[in-house]
Each structure stands twice: as C-alpha cells, then as structure tokens.
PDB file of C-alpha atoms in Angstrom:
ATOM      1  CA  MET A   1       0.702   0.445   0.032  1.00  0.00           C
ATOM      2  CA  SER A   2       2.176   2.730  -1.351  1.00  0.00           C
ATOM      3  CA  GLU A   3      -0.326   5.726  -2.757  1.00  0.00           C
ATOM      4  CA  LEU A   4       1.675   8.261  -4.689  1.00  0.00           C
ATOM      5  CA  ILE A   5       1.378  11.762  -3.394  1.00  0.00           C
ATOM      6  CA  ARG A   6       1.856  14.943  -5.812  1.00  0.00           C
ATOM      7  CA  GLN A   7       0.878  18.789  -6.365  1.00  0.00           C
ATOM      8  CA  ALA A   8      -1.662  19.598  -7.430  1.00  0.00           C
ATOM      9  CA  THR A   9      -2.944  21.651 -10.758  1.00  0.00           C
ATOM     10  CA  PRO A  10      -5.660  24.089 -11.628  1.00  0.00           C
ATOM     11  CA  ALA A  11      -6.669  20.866 -13.886  1.00  0.00           C
ATOM     12  CA  ASP A  12      -7.923  18.797 -10.557  1.00  0.00           C
ATOM     13  CA  SER A  13     -10.158  21.682  -9.413  1.00  0.00           C
ATOM     14  CA  ASP A  14     -13.071  19.801 -10.051  1.00  0.00           C
ATOM     15  CA  SER A  15     -11.900  16.579  -8.533  1.00  0.00           C
ATOM     16  CA  LEU A  16     -10.891  18.940  -5.625  1.00  0.00           C
ATOM     17  CA  MET A  17     -14.398  20.278  -5.956  1.00  0.00           C
ATOM     18  CA  LYS A  18     -16.011  16.517  -6.186  1.00  0.00           C
ATOM     19  CA  LEU A  19     -14.020  14.993  -3.350  1.00  0.00           C
ATOM     20  CA  ARG A  20     -15.013  18.545  -0.936  1.00  0.00           C
ATOM     21  CA  ILE A  21     -18.866  17.951  -1.284  1.00  0.00           C
ATOM     22  CA  ASP A  22     -18.657  14.344  -1.314  1.00  0.00           C
ATOM     23  CA  ALA A  23     -17.139  14.954   2.330  1.00  0.00           C
ATOM     24  CA  GLU A  24     -20.293  17.739   2.905  1.00  0.00           C
ATOM     25  CA  GLU A  25     -22.915  14.905   2.214  1.00  0.00           C
ATOM     26  CA  TRP A  26     -20.899  12.276   3.835  1.00  0.00           C
ATOM     27  CA  LEU A  27     -20.366  14.844   7.132  1.00  0.00           C
ATOM     28  CA  ALA A  28     -24.297  15.944   7.080  1.00  0.00           C
ATOM     29  CA  SER A  29     -25.989  11.829   6.726  1.00  0.00           C
ATOM     30  CA  ALA A  30     -23.657  11.773   9.944  1.00  0.00           C
ATOM     31  CA  GLY A  31     -25.691  14.964  11.518  1.00  0.00           C
ATOM     32  CA  ILE A  32     -22.896  17.277  11.061  1.00  0.00           C
ATOM     33  CA  ASP A  33     -23.340  20.549  10.180  1.00  0.00           C
ATOM     34  CA  GLN A  34     -20.213  21.823   8.899  1.00  0.00           C
ATOM     35  CA  TRP A  35     -19.160  23.639   4.755  1.00  0.00           C
ATOM     36  CA  ARG A  36     -23.233  24.072   4.612  1.00  0.00           C
ATOM     37  CA  SER A  37     -24.039  27.755   5.338  1.00  0.00           C
ATOM     38  CA  PRO A  38     -24.273  29.848   2.192  1.00  0.00           C
ATOM     39  CA  GLY A  39     -21.946  31.103   0.291  1.00  0.00           C
ATOM     40  CA  PHE A  40     -19.293  28.843   2.099  1.00  0.00           C
ATOM     41  CA  ARG A  41     -17.977  26.960  -0.710  1.00  0.00           C
ATOM     42  CA  ASP A  42     -17.677  29.738  -3.234  1.00  0.00           C
ATOM     43  CA  ARG A  43     -15.033  31.111  -0.791  1.00  0.00           C
ATOM     44  CA  ALA A  44     -13.113  27.852   0.214  1.00  0.00           C
ATOM     45  CA  LEU A  45     -12.849  27.406  -3.879  1.00  0.00           C
ATOM     46  CA  ALA A  46     -11.080  30.504  -4.571  1.00  0.00           C
ATOM     47  CA  LYS A  47      -9.196  29.969  -1.423  1.00  0.00           C
ATOM     48  CA  TRP A  48      -8.458  26.368  -2.225  1.00  0.00           C
ATOM     49  CA  GLN A  49      -7.263  27.742  -6.189  1.00  0.00           C
ATOM     50  CA  VAL A  50      -4.460  30.411  -4.635  1.00  0.00           C
ATOM     51  CA  ASP A  51      -3.597  27.002  -2.271  1.00  0.00           C
ATOM     52  CA  VAL A  52      -2.848  25.418  -5.291  1.00  0.00           C
ATOM     53  CA  ALA A  53      -1.061  27.880  -7.990  1.00  0.00           C
ATOM     54  CA  GLU A  54       0.785  28.735  -4.958  1.00  0.00           C
ATOM     55  CA  GLY A  55       1.529  24.925  -4.375  1.00  0.00           C
ATOM     56  CA  ARG A  56       0.535  24.361  -1.556  1.00  0.00           C
ATOM     57  CA  THR A  57      -2.495  21.691  -2.127  1.00  0.00           C
ATOM     58  CA  TRP A  58      -0.910  18.392  -2.984  1.00  0.00           C
ATOM     59  CA  VAL A  59      -3.773  14.911  -3.808  1.00  0.00           C
ATOM     60  CA  VAL A  60      -3.403  11.809  -3.754  1.00  0.00           C
ATOM     61  CA  PRO A  61      -4.771  10.683  -7.430  1.00  0.00           C
ATOM     62  CA  ALA A  62      -6.281   7.245  -7.763  1.00  0.00           C
ATOM     63  CA  THR A  63      -6.208   5.407 -11.099  1.00  0.00           C
ATOM     64  CA  ASN A  64      -8.636   6.570 -13.034  1.00  0.00           C
ATOM     65  CA  SER A  65      -9.398  10.322 -12.983  1.00  0.00           C
ATOM     66  CA  GLU A  66     -10.456  10.633  -9.180  1.00  0.00           C
ATOM     67  CA  LEU A  67      -8.567  11.982  -6.261  1.00  0.00           C
ATOM     68  CA  LEU A  68      -8.816   9.360  -3.742  1.00  0.00           C
ATOM     69  CA  GLY A  69      -7.884  12.177  -0.778  1.00  0.00           C
ATOM     70  CA  THR A  70      -6.011  15.653  -0.473  1.00  0.00           C
ATOM     71  CA  ILE A  71      -4.270  18.480   1.847  1.00  0.00           C
ATOM     72  CA  THR A  72      -2.920  21.784   1.993  1.00  0.00           C
ATOM     73  CA  LEU A  73      -0.349  22.059   4.045  1.00  0.00           C
ATOM     74  CA  ALA A  74      -1.383  26.242   4.453  1.00  0.00           C
ATOM     75  CA  ARG A  75       0.146  29.315   6.093  1.00  0.00           C
ATOM     76  CA  PRO A  76      -0.504  29.543   9.691  1.00  0.00           C
ATOM     77  CA  ASP A  77      -4.165  30.878  10.582  1.00  0.00           C
ATOM     78  CA  SER A  78      -3.197  34.332  12.526  1.00  0.00           C
ATOM     79  CA  ASP A  79      -7.116  33.907  14.208  1.00  0.00           C
ATOM     80  CA  PHE A  80      -5.550  31.028  15.544  1.00  0.00           C
ATOM     81  CA  TRP A  81      -1.728  31.036  16.041  1.00  0.00           C
ATOM     82  CA  THR A  82      -0.170  33.898  17.954  1.00  0.00           C
ATOM     83  CA  ARG A  83       3.155  34.875  18.128  1.00  0.00           C
ATOM     84  CA  ALA A  84       3.128  33.472  21.520  1.00  0.00           C
ATOM     85  CA  ASP A  85       2.786  29.966  19.385  1.00  0.00           C
ATOM     86  CA  SER A  86       5.835  30.890  17.817  1.00  0.00           C
ATOM     87  CA  PRO A  87       4.131  30.053  13.793  1.00  0.00           C
ATOM     88  CA  GLU A  88       7.113  29.662  12.251  1.00  0.00           C
ATOM     89  CA  SER A  89       8.053  26.442  14.033  1.00  0.00           C
ATOM     90  CA  ALA A  90       4.990  24.131  12.233  1.00  0.00           C
ATOM     91  CA  VAL A  91       3.558  22.664   9.500  1.00  0.00           C
ATOM     92  CA  TYR A  92      -0.173  23.680   9.338  1.00  0.00           C
ATOM     93  CA  VAL A  93      -2.356  21.520   7.655  1.00  0.00           C
ATOM     94  CA  ALA A  94      -5.798  22.477   6.423  1.00  0.00           C
ATOM     95  CA  LYS A  95      -8.288  20.939   4.200  1.00  0.00           C
ATOM     96  CA  LEU A  96      -7.512  17.256   4.717  1.00  0.00           C
ATOM     97  CA  ILE A  97      -9.887  15.198   2.279  1.00  0.00           C
ATOM     98  CA  THR A  98     -10.089  11.558   1.837  1.00  0.00           C
ATOM     99  CA  ALA A  99     -12.536   9.893  -0.560  1.00  0.00           C
ATOM    100  CA  ARG A 100     -15.256   7.512   0.982  1.00  0.00           C
ATOM    101  CA  SER A 101     -13.941   5.106  -1.561  1.00  0.00           C
ATOM    102  CA  ALA A 102     -10.568   5.243   0.259  1.00  0.00           C
ATOM    103  CA  ALA A 103     -12.048   4.039   3.516  1.00  0.00           C
ATOM    104  CA  GLY A 104     -10.174   1.771   5.497  1.00  0.00           C
ATOM    105  CA  GLN A 105      -6.833   2.559   4.071  1.00  0.00           C
ATOM    106  CA  ARG A 106      -5.941   4.928   6.722  1.00  0.00           C
ATOM    107  CA  LEU A 107      -4.803   7.215   4.237  1.00  0.00           C
ATOM    108  CA  GLY A 108      -6.516  11.002   6.440  1.00  0.00           C
ATOM    109  CA  GLY A 109      -3.708   9.310   9.072  1.00  0.00           C
ATOM    110  CA  ARG A 110      -0.986   8.713   6.362  1.00  0.00           C
ATOM    111  CA  LEU A 111      -1.149  12.508   4.933  1.00  0.00           C
ATOM    112  CA  LEU A 112      -0.555  13.493   8.253  1.00  0.00           C
ATOM    113  CA  ASP A 113       2.277  11.375   8.825  1.00  0.00           C
ATOM    114  CA  TRP A 114       3.451  12.824   5.492  1.00  0.00           C
ATOM    115  CA  ALA A 115       2.911  16.230   6.127  1.00  0.00           C
ATOM    116  CA  GLY A 116       5.281  15.748   9.484  1.00  0.00           C
ATOM    117  CA  SER A 117       8.023  14.458   6.710  1.00  0.00           C
ATOM    118  CA  VAL A 118       7.483  18.067   5.011  1.00  0.00           C
ATOM    119  CA  ALA A 119       8.038  19.961   8.334  1.00  0.00           C
ATOM    120  CA  ARG A 120      11.218  17.183   9.271  1.00  0.00           C
ATOM    121  CA  ALA A 121      12.561  18.077   5.801  1.00  0.00           C
ATOM    122  CA  ARG A 122      12.286  22.083   6.435  1.00  0.00           C
ATOM    123  CA  GLN A 123      13.291  21.147  10.346  1.00  0.00           C
ATOM    124  CA  LEU A 124       9.770  22.347  12.042  1.00  0.00           C
ATOM    125  CA  PRO A 125       8.632  20.553  15.261  1.00  0.00           C
ATOM    126  CA  TRP A 126       5.224  20.524  14.656  1.00  0.00           C
ATOM    127  CA  VAL A 127       2.309  19.373  12.447  1.00  0.00           C
ATOM    128  CA  ARG A 128      -0.506  21.615  13.793  1.00  0.00           C
ATOM    129  CA  LEU A 129      -3.938  22.277  12.368  1.00  0.00           C
ATOM    130  CA  ASP A 130      -7.281  23.630  13.084  1.00  0.00           C
ATOM    131  CA  VAL A 131     -10.985  21.806  13.267  1.00  0.00           C
ATOM    132  CA  TRP A 132     -14.630  23.709  13.538  1.00  0.00           C
ATOM    133  CA  ARG A 133     -15.215  23.706  17.448  1.00  0.00           C
ATOM    134  CA  ASP A 134     -18.385  21.439  17.418  1.00  0.00           C
ATOM    135  CA  ASN A 135     -17.211  19.043  15.558  1.00  0.00           C
ATOM    136  CA  LEU A 136     -16.813  16.846  18.563  1.00  0.00           C
ATOM    137  CA  LYS A 137     -15.727  13.253  16.722  1.00  0.00           C
ATOM    138  CA  LEU A 138     -13.284  15.128  14.041  1.00  0.00           C
ATOM    139  CA  GLN A 139     -11.512  16.050  17.070  1.00  0.00           C
ATOM    140  CA  SER A 140     -11.336  13.155  18.276  1.00  0.00           C
ATOM    141  CA  TYR A 141      -9.885  11.843  14.968  1.00  0.00           C
ATOM    142  CA  TYR A 142      -6.706  14.127  15.698  1.00  0.00           C
ATOM    143  CA  LEU A 143      -5.927  12.672  18.976  1.00  0.00           C
ATOM    144  CA  ASN A 144      -6.064   9.315  18.034  1.00  0.00           C
ATOM    145  CA  GLU A 145      -3.460  10.708  15.365  1.00  0.00           C
ATOM    146  CA  GLY A 146      -1.268  11.766  17.981  1.00  0.00           C
ATOM    147  CA  PHE A 147      -2.080  15.864  18.041  1.00  0.00           C
ATOM    148  CA  GLU A 148      -2.674  17.386  21.241  1.00  0.00           C
ATOM    149  CA  HIS A 149      -5.268  20.319  21.803  1.00  0.00           C
ATOM    150  CA  VAL A 150      -3.857  22.870  22.667  1.00  0.00           C
ATOM    151  CA  ARG A 151      -6.803  25.649  22.951  1.00  0.00           C
ATOM    152  CA  THR A 152      -9.461  26.785  21.746  1.00  0.00           C
ATOM    153  CA  GLU A 153      -9.868  30.013  20.443  1.00  0.00           C
ATOM    154  CA  ALA A 154     -13.284  31.194  19.611  1.00  0.00           C
ATOM    155  CA  PRO A 155     -13.886  34.294  17.257  1.00  0.00           C
ATOM    156  CA  SER A 156     -16.813  35.217  15.964  1.00  0.00           C
ATOM    157  CA  HIS A 157     -16.955  35.683  12.803  1.00  0.00           C
ATOM    158  CA  ARG A 158     -15.214  32.198  12.532  1.00  0.00           C
ATOM    159  CA  LEU A 159     -16.583  28.143  13.371  1.00  0.00           C
ATOM    160  CA  SER A 160     -13.099  26.651  13.436  1.00  0.00           C
ATOM    161  CA  GLY A 161     -10.570  26.787  16.253  1.00  0.00           C
ATOM    162  CA  TRP A 162     -10.227  24.186  18.239  1.00  0.00           C
ATOM    163  CA  MET A 163      -6.610  23.715  17.832  1.00  0.00           C
ATOM    164  CA  ALA A 164      -3.437  20.623  18.085  1.00  0.00           C
ATOM    165  CA  GLN A 165      -0.290  19.812  17.009  1.00  0.00           C
ATOM    166  CA  ARG A 166       1.761  17.096  17.150  1.00  0.00           C
ATOM    167  CA  PRO A 167       5.675  16.658  16.709  1.00  0.00           C
ATOM    168  CA  SER A 168       6.649  16.376  13.462  1.00  0.00           C
ATOM    169  CA  SER A 169       8.814  13.368  14.551  1.00  0.00           C
ATOM    170  CA  LEU A 170       5.549  11.010  14.605  1.00  0.00           C
ATOM    171  CA  ALA A 171       4.862   8.364  12.659  1.00  0.00           C
ATOM    172  CA  MET A 172       1.436   6.619  13.570  1.00  0.00           C
ATOM    173  CA  HIS A 173       1.229   4.246  10.067  1.00  0.00           C
ATOM    174  CA  ALA A 174       4.886   4.508   8.601  1.00  0.00           C
ATOM    175  CA  ASP A 175       4.801   0.924   7.577  1.00  0.00           C
ATOM    176  CA  ALA A 176       2.600   2.740   5.090  1.00  0.00           C
ATOM    177  CA  PRO A 177       3.893   5.842   3.860  1.00  0.00           C
ATOM    178  CA  LEU A 178       3.327   8.033   0.814  1.00  0.00           C
ATOM    179  CA  CYS A 179       5.564   8.501  -2.025  1.00  0.00           C
ATOM    180  CA  THR A 180       5.978  12.277  -3.326  1.00  0.00           C
ATOM    181  CA  VAL A 181       6.128  12.462  -6.939  1.00  0.00           C
ATOM    182  CA  ASP A 182       7.619  16.338  -6.609  1.00  0.00           C
ATOM    183  CA  THR A 183      10.166  17.922  -4.224  1.00  0.00           C
ATOM    184  CA  PRO A 184       7.485  20.526  -1.974  1.00  0.00           C
ATOM    185  CA  ARG A 185       8.134  23.570  -2.303  1.00  0.00           C
ATOM    186  CA  LEU A 186       8.642  26.452   0.363  1.00  0.00           C
ATOM    187  CA  ALA A 187       5.280  27.907   0.281  1.00  0.00           C
ATOM    188  CA  GLY A 188       5.346  31.787   1.701  1.00  0.00           C
TER     189      GLY A 188
END
C-alpha cells in the first residue's frame, strides 16, 4: 500500500470539488453540519484555487481520473496561532479530505504522516491544525492520530478554532508511507 502524492494543479479543480462535495454530504448524513452555510463553498473554492496556484495543495490520485485524497500545507492562521506559538515552527494542515472509496486505508493518517515528513525536511518541530469547534468526532480523530489539543479560540467570524499539534517526528503509519512525486515547494 504505497500510493503517490503529488502537487495539485489547476486541472484538479473539478476533482477537488467533487472530493469536498462528497465529504460535505457524508458529514451531513452523519449529522455534522460543516461547510454547508450559504456562500461558504464559493469562498472556500476561491481560497483553495490560490493554494493550488501557490503549490500548497497536494493530492493522492486514484488509478482513474478521480482523487483519493488531498491535503493543503497552509500558512499559519493568524486568527488562531499567535506570536507566542512561534507560528514559523510548524507545518499547518488544512483541507485534509479523503474519498469514501479510500475508507479503511488509513489515508488521512498517512497524509498527516506525510505532512510530518515535510515539516522534518524543513527542520520544523510541529504539525499543526485547527478544526471546527463543534465537530467532536473530528477532534477525536486527530487526538487518536497523536495530536494534542493546544486550546480553542472562538472568534465570532469563524467556526473552526479547536487547535492541536503533534511533533513532526511522530509517524503513526510508518508501515505505509506516501511516496512524493514532486519535491514540496516552500510556500510563503
């Protein structure tokens, strides 16, 4: 089990949105109201397109034209990570989505391990993320993937804010690493 991971290109836009819409529907069927507020999808897509253009979004392609998963190595979010957190000391995970067809392959965890390998290559000690404050199942998932809750921030204009980090040296799925096709560009 050794899938490839590569940088996303603008040609992946439709497949990325399909992944996201499928995830939205799956979350809704599980009773989790995430990503579904009016206008949210359009704003998220515009932001995602910038991430793709700047080399921050990575994808795991399937054997057909579909994608099995995606991860974005984002800039530190200043709504959450402050100077006291030394924001330059981490790789920040965003938009981690896996296809339902990849269920049981530990792909999400393997993507997190891959993000840790990027952090190590950049000599950064942390992998960090923030998730929706009311998505307890997702928070539990990240805790089970070795993350520790740092704190929760609740700015009125944001729904995420549950913040967590884990050491970049931690690899929970070292038996099934993702193989990078491209060398990660250092996104500013």
